[in-house]
Short mmCIF file of N, CA and C in Angstrom, two decimals:
data_model
loop_
_atom_site.label_atom_id
_atom_site.label_comp_id
_atom_site.label_asym_id
_atom_site.label_seq_id
_atom_site.Cartn_x
_atom_site.Cartn_y
_atom_site.Cartn_z
N UNK A 7 1.28 -25.29 14.11
CA UNK A 7 1.87 -23.84 14.94
C UNK A 7 3.01 -23.34 14.13
N UNK A 8 3.55 -22.56 13.38
CA UNK A 8 4.99 -22.44 13.50
C UNK A 8 5.47 -22.25 14.58
N UNK A 9 6.65 -22.78 15.05
CA UNK A 9 7.98 -22.68 15.94
C UNK A 9 8.58 -20.95 16.29
N UNK A 10 8.48 -20.72 14.79
CA UNK A 10 9.64 -18.94 14.95
C UNK A 10 8.47 -18.16 14.80
N UNK A 11 8.73 -17.00 16.04
CA UNK A 11 7.81 -15.96 16.24
C UNK A 11 7.44 -15.39 14.66
N UNK A 12 8.36 -14.97 13.93
CA UNK A 12 8.23 -14.41 12.61
C UNK A 12 8.12 -14.99 11.88
N UNK A 13 7.13 -16.62 11.58
CA UNK A 13 6.94 -17.37 10.93
C UNK A 13 5.24 -17.62 10.74
N UNK A 14 4.64 -16.80 12.47
CA UNK A 14 2.97 -17.07 12.26
C UNK A 14 2.57 -15.32 12.21
N UNK A 15 3.68 -14.54 11.40
CA UNK A 15 2.69 -12.88 11.45
C UNK A 15 2.23 -13.56 9.65
N UNK A 16 1.25 -13.48 9.27
CA UNK A 16 0.83 -12.73 7.64
C UNK A 16 1.04 -10.94 8.21
N UNK A 17 1.67 -10.49 7.12
CA UNK A 17 1.96 -9.18 6.77
C UNK A 17 0.18 -8.56 6.67
N UNK A 18 0.24 -7.37 7.02
CA UNK A 18 -1.09 -6.86 6.83
C UNK A 18 -2.74 -7.56 7.20
N UNK A 19 -1.94 -8.41 8.52
CA UNK A 19 -3.72 -8.23 9.13
C UNK A 19 -3.52 -8.28 10.07
N UNK A 20 -2.28 -7.48 11.37
CA UNK A 20 -2.67 -7.15 12.30
C UNK A 20 -2.84 -6.03 12.91
N UNK A 21 -3.06 -4.92 11.82
CA UNK A 21 -3.41 -3.50 12.09
C UNK A 21 -2.19 -2.65 12.60
N UNK A 22 -2.86 -1.54 12.61
CA UNK A 22 -1.62 -0.43 12.88
C UNK A 22 -1.17 -0.72 14.49
N UNK A 23 -2.11 -0.54 15.47
CA UNK A 23 -1.87 -0.96 16.58
C UNK A 23 -1.18 -1.92 17.48
N UNK A 24 -0.59 -3.45 17.07
CA UNK A 24 0.04 -4.39 17.14
C UNK A 24 0.54 -4.05 18.39
N UNK A 25 0.24 -5.13 19.46
CA UNK A 25 1.35 -5.04 20.50
C UNK A 25 1.81 -6.26 20.57
N UNK A 26 2.93 -6.45 20.69
CA UNK A 26 3.75 -8.23 21.53
C UNK A 26 3.78 -8.17 22.58
N UNK A 27 2.92 -9.59 22.95
CA UNK A 27 3.70 -10.42 24.50
C UNK A 27 4.15 -11.34 24.20
N UNK A 28 4.75 -11.92 25.16
CA UNK A 28 5.53 -13.27 24.80
C UNK A 28 6.32 -13.59 24.07
N UNK A 29 6.26 -15.11 23.46
CA UNK A 29 7.19 -15.63 22.37
C UNK A 29 5.98 -15.61 20.80
N UNK A 30 5.97 -14.24 20.81
CA UNK A 30 5.30 -14.04 19.45
C UNK A 30 3.80 -14.24 18.96
N UNK A 31 3.55 -13.32 20.34
CA UNK A 31 2.07 -13.38 20.31
C UNK A 31 1.63 -11.94 20.56
N UNK A 32 0.15 -11.61 20.14
CA UNK A 32 0.02 -9.82 20.15
C UNK A 32 -1.27 -9.52 20.52
N UNK A 33 -1.79 -8.47 20.82
CA UNK A 33 -2.93 -8.00 21.34
C UNK A 33 -3.10 -7.02 19.94
N UNK A 34 -4.04 -7.47 18.94
CA UNK A 34 -3.99 -6.78 17.29
C UNK A 34 -4.97 -6.58 16.68
N UNK A 35 -5.26 -6.39 16.16
CA UNK A 35 -6.77 -5.90 15.20
C UNK A 35 -6.74 -6.71 14.51
N UNK A 36 -7.71 -6.90 13.55
CA UNK A 36 -7.96 -8.18 12.25
C UNK A 36 -8.57 -7.55 10.83
N UNK A 37 -8.32 -7.72 10.12
CA UNK A 37 -9.60 -7.58 8.77
C UNK A 37 -10.45 -8.08 9.00
N UNK A 38 -10.93 -8.97 9.63
CA UNK A 38 -12.01 -9.85 9.16
C UNK A 38 -13.00 -9.46 10.89
N UNK A 39 -14.00 -8.24 11.08
CA UNK A 39 -13.75 -8.28 12.26
C UNK A 39 -15.22 -8.77 12.77
N UNK A 40 -15.32 -9.66 11.60
CA UNK A 40 -16.94 -10.70 11.81
C UNK A 40 -16.28 -11.24 12.75
N UNK A 41 -15.28 -12.28 12.51
CA UNK A 41 -14.95 -13.63 13.47
C UNK A 41 -14.08 -12.71 14.82
N UNK A 42 -13.97 -11.71 14.72
CA UNK A 42 -13.68 -10.85 17.25
C UNK A 42 -14.47 -11.88 17.95
N UNK A 43 -13.96 -12.66 18.65
CA UNK A 43 -15.11 -13.12 19.69
C UNK A 43 -14.66 -14.63 19.45
N UNK A 44 -14.23 -15.27 18.09
CA UNK A 44 -14.51 -16.72 17.73
C UNK A 44 -12.69 -16.76 17.93
N UNK A 45 -12.61 -18.27 18.40
CA UNK A 45 -11.62 -18.66 18.47
C UNK A 45 -10.80 -19.00 17.67
N UNK A 46 -10.32 -17.89 16.93
CA UNK A 46 -9.62 -17.88 15.58
C UNK A 46 -7.88 -17.89 15.06
N UNK A 47 -7.48 -17.93 16.15
CA UNK A 47 -6.02 -17.77 16.17
C UNK A 47 -5.64 -18.54 16.77
N UNK A 48 -3.94 -18.57 16.79
CA UNK A 48 -3.06 -19.30 17.88
C UNK A 48 -2.48 -18.97 18.97
N UNK A 49 -3.37 -18.06 19.37
CA UNK A 49 -2.77 -17.59 20.97
C UNK A 49 -2.80 -15.56 21.16
N UNK A 50 -3.29 -15.45 19.53
CA UNK A 50 -3.29 -13.72 19.71
C UNK A 50 -4.72 -13.25 20.33
N UNK A 51 -4.76 -11.32 20.93
CA UNK A 51 -5.59 -11.43 21.80
C UNK A 51 -6.35 -10.61 20.97
N UNK A 52 -7.30 -10.27 19.48
CA UNK A 52 -7.99 -9.64 18.47
C UNK A 52 -9.30 -8.79 19.53
N UNK A 53 -8.95 -7.27 19.02
CA UNK A 53 -9.53 -6.46 19.52
C UNK A 53 -9.89 -5.53 17.72
N UNK A 54 -11.24 -4.77 18.09
CA UNK A 54 -11.69 -3.97 17.56
C UNK A 54 -10.85 -2.70 17.23
N UNK A 55 -10.96 -2.04 16.10
CA UNK A 55 -10.33 -0.25 15.62
C UNK A 55 -9.89 0.43 17.09
N UNK A 56 -11.33 0.93 17.28
CA UNK A 56 -11.37 1.75 18.10
C UNK A 56 -10.70 1.58 19.30
N UNK A 57 -10.86 0.08 19.98
CA UNK A 57 -10.59 -0.33 21.38
C UNK A 57 -9.06 -0.80 21.75
N UNK A 58 -8.84 -1.31 20.33
CA UNK A 58 -7.08 -1.20 20.21
C UNK A 58 -6.62 -0.40 19.89
N UNK A 59 -6.91 1.52 19.34
CA UNK A 59 -5.99 2.01 19.08
C UNK A 59 -6.01 2.87 20.72
N UNK A 60 -7.08 2.40 21.73
CA UNK A 60 -7.01 3.13 23.22
C UNK A 60 -5.92 2.18 23.86
N UNK A 61 -6.43 0.91 23.84
CA UNK A 61 -5.23 0.25 24.69
C UNK A 61 -3.99 0.73 24.21
N UNK A 62 -3.30 1.11 22.90
CA UNK A 62 -2.50 1.26 22.35
C UNK A 62 -2.18 2.81 22.77
N UNK A 63 -2.63 3.74 23.03
CA UNK A 63 -2.35 4.67 22.96
C UNK A 63 -2.69 5.35 24.95
N UNK A 64 -3.18 4.47 25.57
CA UNK A 64 -4.09 4.48 26.77
C UNK A 64 -2.72 3.50 28.01
N UNK A 65 -2.21 2.57 27.20
CA UNK A 65 -2.25 1.48 28.86
C UNK A 65 -0.67 1.78 28.90
N UNK A 66 0.29 1.71 30.00
CA UNK A 66 1.52 1.89 29.58
C UNK A 66 2.21 0.82 29.56
N UNK A 67 3.73 0.87 28.67
CA UNK A 67 4.02 -0.73 28.34
C UNK A 67 4.90 -0.63 29.89
N UNK A 68 4.73 -1.87 29.84
CA UNK A 68 5.30 -2.63 31.39
C UNK A 68 3.69 -3.14 31.97
N UNK A 69 2.84 -2.76 31.46
CA UNK A 69 1.23 -2.91 32.41
C UNK A 69 1.32 -4.57 32.48
N UNK A 70 0.93 -5.04 33.50
CA UNK A 70 0.99 -6.45 33.55
C UNK A 70 -0.43 -7.27 32.71
N UNK A 71 -0.17 -8.26 31.69
CA UNK A 71 -1.66 -8.65 31.30
C UNK A 71 -1.61 -10.02 31.76
N UNK A 72 -2.85 -10.15 31.80
CA UNK A 72 -3.90 -11.42 32.45
C UNK A 72 -4.30 -11.83 31.95
N UNK A 73 -4.54 -13.16 30.90
CA UNK A 73 -5.15 -13.30 30.80
C UNK A 73 -6.30 -14.84 31.30
N UNK A 74 -7.28 -14.83 30.76
CA UNK A 74 -7.93 -15.51 31.99
C UNK A 74 -8.67 -17.45 31.01
#
């Protein structure tokens, strides 16, 4: 895993509504929707386009994020 957050990002795959949290992690879209629900990232939370757009527009900045 790259140590610098900027080295973890592959241009064009985060979607239009990526939300950064922590050190280089995102709630983000994906080009590979068939892989949603699979453990294929280094810590990002991937969502489909519609749920991600909803979160982007309706969840206030500063909202606490709890990951189980």
